[in-house]
Coordinates of N, CA and C in Angstrom, one line a residue:
M22 N 37.9 242.7 106.3 CA 38.0 243.7 105.6 C 36.5 243.1 104.8
R23 N 35.4 244.3 104.9 CA 34.4 244.3 103.9 C 33.9 245.4 102.9
A24 N 33.1 244.9 102.2 CA 32.2 245.9 101.2 C 31.1 246.4 101.4
R25 N 31.2 247.7 101.3 CA 29.8 248.4 101.2 C 29.0 249.2 100.3
A26 N 28.3 250.4 100.0 CA 28.1 251.0 99.8 C 28.8 252.3 99.8
A27 N 29.5 253.0 98.9 CA 30.6 254.3 99.1 C 29.3 255.2 99.5
T28 N 30.0 256.1 100.6 CA 29.8 257.4 100.6 C 30.6 258.3 100.1
L29 N 30.3 259.9 100.0 CA 31.0 260.6 100.1 C 32.4 260.9 100.7
G30 N 31.9 260.4 102.0 CA 32.6 260.7 103.1 C 34.6 259.3 102.6
D31 N 33.7 258.7 102.5 CA 34.9 257.4 102.4 C 35.7 257.6 100.8
L32 N 34.8 258.3 99.6 CA 35.7 258.8 98.6 C 37.0 259.8 99.0
E33 N 36.2 260.9 99.8 CA 37.4 262.0 100.2 C 38.1 261.4 101.4
D34 N 38.1 260.5 102.1 CA 39.2 259.6 102.6 C 39.9 259.4 101.9
V35 N 39.7 258.4 100.6 CA 40.5 257.3 99.9 C 41.4 258.6 99.2
F36 N 40.8 259.8 98.6 CA 41.3 260.7 98.1 C 42.8 261.5 98.9
R37 N 42.0 261.8 100.0 CA 42.8 262.3 100.9 C 44.1 261.7 100.9
G38 N 43.8 260.4 101.3 CA 45.4 259.9 101.4 C 45.4 258.7 99.9
L39 N 45.3 259.4 98.9 CA 45.4 258.1 97.8 C 46.8 257.9 97.6
S40 N 47.0 256.6 97.3 CA 48.2 255.8 96.6 C 49.2 257.1 95.8
K41 N 50.3 257.2 95.9 CA 50.9 257.6 94.7 C 50.7 256.9 93.2
R42 N 50.7 255.4 93.5 CA 51.1 254.3 92.6 C 49.5 254.5 92.0
M43 N 48.6 255.2 92.7 CA 47.3 255.6 91.6 C 47.3 256.8 90.8
S44 N 47.8 257.5 91.5 CA 48.2 258.6 90.7 C 49.1 258.2 89.4
D45 N 49.8 257.5 89.6 CA 50.9 257.8 88.4 C 50.3 256.8 87.5
E46 N 49.1 255.9 87.8 CA 48.3 255.3 87.2 C 47.3 256.3 85.9
Y47 N 46.6 257.1 86.8 CA 45.6 258.1 86.3 C 46.8 258.8 85.1
V48 N 47.8 259.2 85.4 CA 48.9 260.2 84.8 C 48.9 259.2 83.4
A49 N 49.4 257.9 83.6 CA 49.8 256.8 82.6 C 48.7 256.7 81.5
A50 N 47.3 257.1 82.1 CA 46.2 256.6 81.4 C 45.2 257.9 80.9
G51 N 46.6 259.0 80.6 CA 46.1 260.5 80.4 C 44.8 261.1 81.2
K52 N 44.7 260.4 82.4 CA 44.2 261.5 83.3 C 44.7 262.1 84.7
D53 N 44.1 262.5 85.3 CA 44.8 262.7 86.7 C 43.7 262.9 87.8
S54 N 44.3 262.7 88.7 CA 43.2 262.6 90.1 C 41.7 263.7 90.0
K55 N 42.2 264.5 89.6 CA 40.8 265.1 89.8 C 39.4 264.8 88.9
I56 N 39.9 264.1 87.8 CA 39.4 263.7 86.7 C 38.7 261.8 87.5
A57 N 39.7 261.4 88.0 CA 39.4 260.4 88.6 C 38.4 260.7 89.7
Y58 N 38.3 261.5 90.7 CA 37.2 261.8 91.5 C 36.0 261.8 91.0
D59 N 35.9 262.9 90.3 CA 34.7 263.3 89.2 C 34.5 262.1 88.8
N60 N 34.4 261.2 88.2 CA 34.2 260.4 88.1 C 33.6 259.0 88.7
L61 N 34.6 259.2 89.5 CA 34.0 258.0 90.5 C 33.1 258.8 91.4
M62 N 32.9 260.3 91.6 CA 31.6 261.1 92.4 C 30.5 260.7 91.6
M63 N 30.4 260.3 90.3 CA 29.4 260.4 89.4 C 29.0 259.0 89.4
N64 N 29.8 258.0 90.1 CA 29.1 256.7 89.8 C 28.5 256.2 91.2
L65 N 29.4 257.2 92.5 CA 29.0 257.2 93.7 C 27.7 257.4 94.0
K66 N 26.8 259.1 93.3 CA 25.6 259.3 92.8 C 24.8 258.6 92.6
E67 N 25.3 257.9 91.4 CA 23.9 257.3 90.4 C 23.7 255.6 91.5
G68 N 24.6 255.2 92.4 CA 24.6 254.0 93.6 C 25.6 252.9 92.8
R69 N 26.3 253.1 92.6 CA 27.6 252.2 91.4 C 28.7 252.1 92.0
A70 N 29.0 252.1 93.7 CA 30.3 252.8 93.9 C 30.4 251.7 95.1
H71 N 31.2 250.7 95.5 CA 31.3 250.3 96.6 C 32.8 251.0 97.7
A72 N 33.1 251.0 98.6 CA 34.2 251.2 99.6 C 34.6 249.4 99.9
L73 N 35.6 249.4 99.9 CA 36.4 248.5 100.6 C 37.0 249.0 101.8
V74 N 36.3 248.6 103.0 CA 36.4 249.1 104.7 C 37.3 247.9 105.3
E75 N 38.3 248.8 106.1 CA 39.2 247.8 106.9 C 39.0 248.4 108.5
G76 N 38.3 247.8 109.2 CA 37.9 248.8 110.6 C 36.8 249.3 110.3
D77 N 37.2 250.6 110.4 CA 35.9 251.7 110.0 C 36.5 252.8 109.4
K78 N 37.9 252.1 108.4 CA 38.6 253.4 107.0 C 38.4 252.6 105.6
A79 N 37.8 253.2 105.3 CA 37.7 252.9 103.5 C 38.7 252.7 103.1
V80 N 39.7 252.1 102.7 CA 41.0 251.9 101.7 C 41.0 251.7 100.8
A81 N 39.7 251.8 99.7 CA 39.5 251.5 98.5 C 38.2 251.8 98.0
I82 N 37.8 252.5 96.8 CA 36.9 252.5 96.3 C 36.8 252.1 94.6
I83 N 36.1 251.1 94.6 CA 35.3 250.3 93.3 C 34.1 250.9 92.8
A84 N 33.9 251.3 91.3 CA 32.7 251.5 90.9 C 32.6 251.2 89.3
W85 N 31.6 251.1 89.4 CA 31.5 250.1 87.4 C 30.1 250.7 87.0
H86 N 30.2 250.8 85.6 CA 29.2 250.8 84.1 C 28.8 250.1 83.5
E87 N 27.7 249.2 84.0 CA 27.3 248.5 82.5 C 27.3 249.2 81.0
N88 N 27.6 248.5 79.8 CA 27.3 249.2 78.3 C 27.7 247.9 77.7
S89 N 26.7 247.9 77.6 CA 25.8 246.7 76.5 C 26.5 245.1 77.2
D90 N 27.7 244.7 76.4 CA 27.9 243.2 77.0 C 29.4 243.7 77.6
A91 N 29.8 244.9 78.0 CA 31.1 245.0 78.8 C 30.7 246.0 80.5
A92 N 31.5 246.0 81.0 CA 31.5 247.0 82.5 C 33.0 247.8 82.4
D93 N 32.7 249.0 82.7 CA 33.5 249.9 82.6 C 33.7 249.8 84.1
T94 N 35.2 250.3 84.8 CA 35.4 250.1 86.2 C 36.0 251.0 86.0
L95 N 36.1 251.6 87.7 CA 36.7 252.3 87.9 C 37.1 252.5 89.6
F96 N 38.5 252.8 89.9 CA 39.3 252.4 90.8 C 40.0 253.0 91.6
A97 N 40.3 253.5 93.2 CA 41.0 254.6 94.1 C 41.0 253.7 95.0
A98 N 42.6 253.7 95.4 CA 43.2 253.3 97.0 C 44.0 254.1 97.4
R99 N 44.1 254.0 98.9 CA 45.1 254.5 99.7 C 46.1 253.2 100.0
E100 N 47.6 253.5 100.0 CA 48.3 252.6 99.8 C 48.4 251.3 100.9
D101 N 47.9 251.4 101.9 CA 47.4 250.1 102.6 C 46.3 249.0 102.0
F102 N 45.7 249.8 101.0 CA 44.6 248.6 100.2 C 45.8 247.5 99.4
F103 N 47.1 248.0 99.4 CA 48.2 247.2 98.5 C 49.0 245.9 99.4
R104 N 48.0 245.3 99.8 CA 48.6 243.9 100.8 C 48.2 242.4 100.4
A105 N 48.9 241.7 100.4 CA 47.8 240.2 100.0 C 46.6 240.4 100.3
A106 N 46.3 240.3 101.8 CA 45.4 240.1 102.4 C 44.1 240.9 101.4
T107 N 44.4 241.6 101.2 CA 43.5 242.8 100.6 C 42.9 242.4 99.4
V108 N 44.3 241.9 98.6 CA 43.9 241.1 97.0 C 43.1 240.1 97.3
R109 N 43.3 238.8 98.4 CA 42.7 237.9 98.1 C 41.0 238.3 98.6
F110 N 40.9 239.7 99.5 CA 39.5 239.7 99.7 C 38.8 239.8 98.4
C111 N 39.6 241.0 97.5 CA 39.1 241.6 96.2 C 38.1 240.4 95.5
K112 N 39.6 239.0 95.4 CA 39.3 238.2 94.4 C 38.0 237.5 95.1
R113 N 37.6 237.1 96.2 CA 36.2 236.5 96.2 C 35.3 237.3 96.2
H114 N 35.2 238.8 96.7 CA 34.4 240.3 96.6 C 34.0 240.2 94.9
I115 N 34.6 240.2 94.1 CA 34.7 240.3 92.7 C 34.1 239.6 91.8
K116 N 34.4 238.3 92.5 CA 34.2 236.8 91.8 C 32.6 236.6 91.3
P117 N 32.6 236.6 90.2 CA 30.8 236.3 89.8 C 30.5 234.9 90.3

C-alpha cells in the first residue's frame, strides 16, 4: 500500500465501489454520497487529497483543509479498505 496525490480517476473508482458503511456514515452525519463526492472533488482540485493505493487500485481517498488551528478531513473508501493491514498503513501515513 502506498499514498500518492489523488486523481479524478481515483475519486471515481472509490465512489463507484463505495463501501456501504461509508454511505451509512455520510447519512448519519446529515450528508449523502453526492455531497461527499463534491467536497472531495473540490479538495482534489485544490491539491489537498491523497489516494491510498493497493497494487494499481485506489481503495480510499483522504483530503484535508487547514482552518486556523484545526484541520477538517474528508474520507471515502471501498469495502476492501477496511482490513488490519490498511489500518496499520494509515496509522504510519498520518502520524506527524
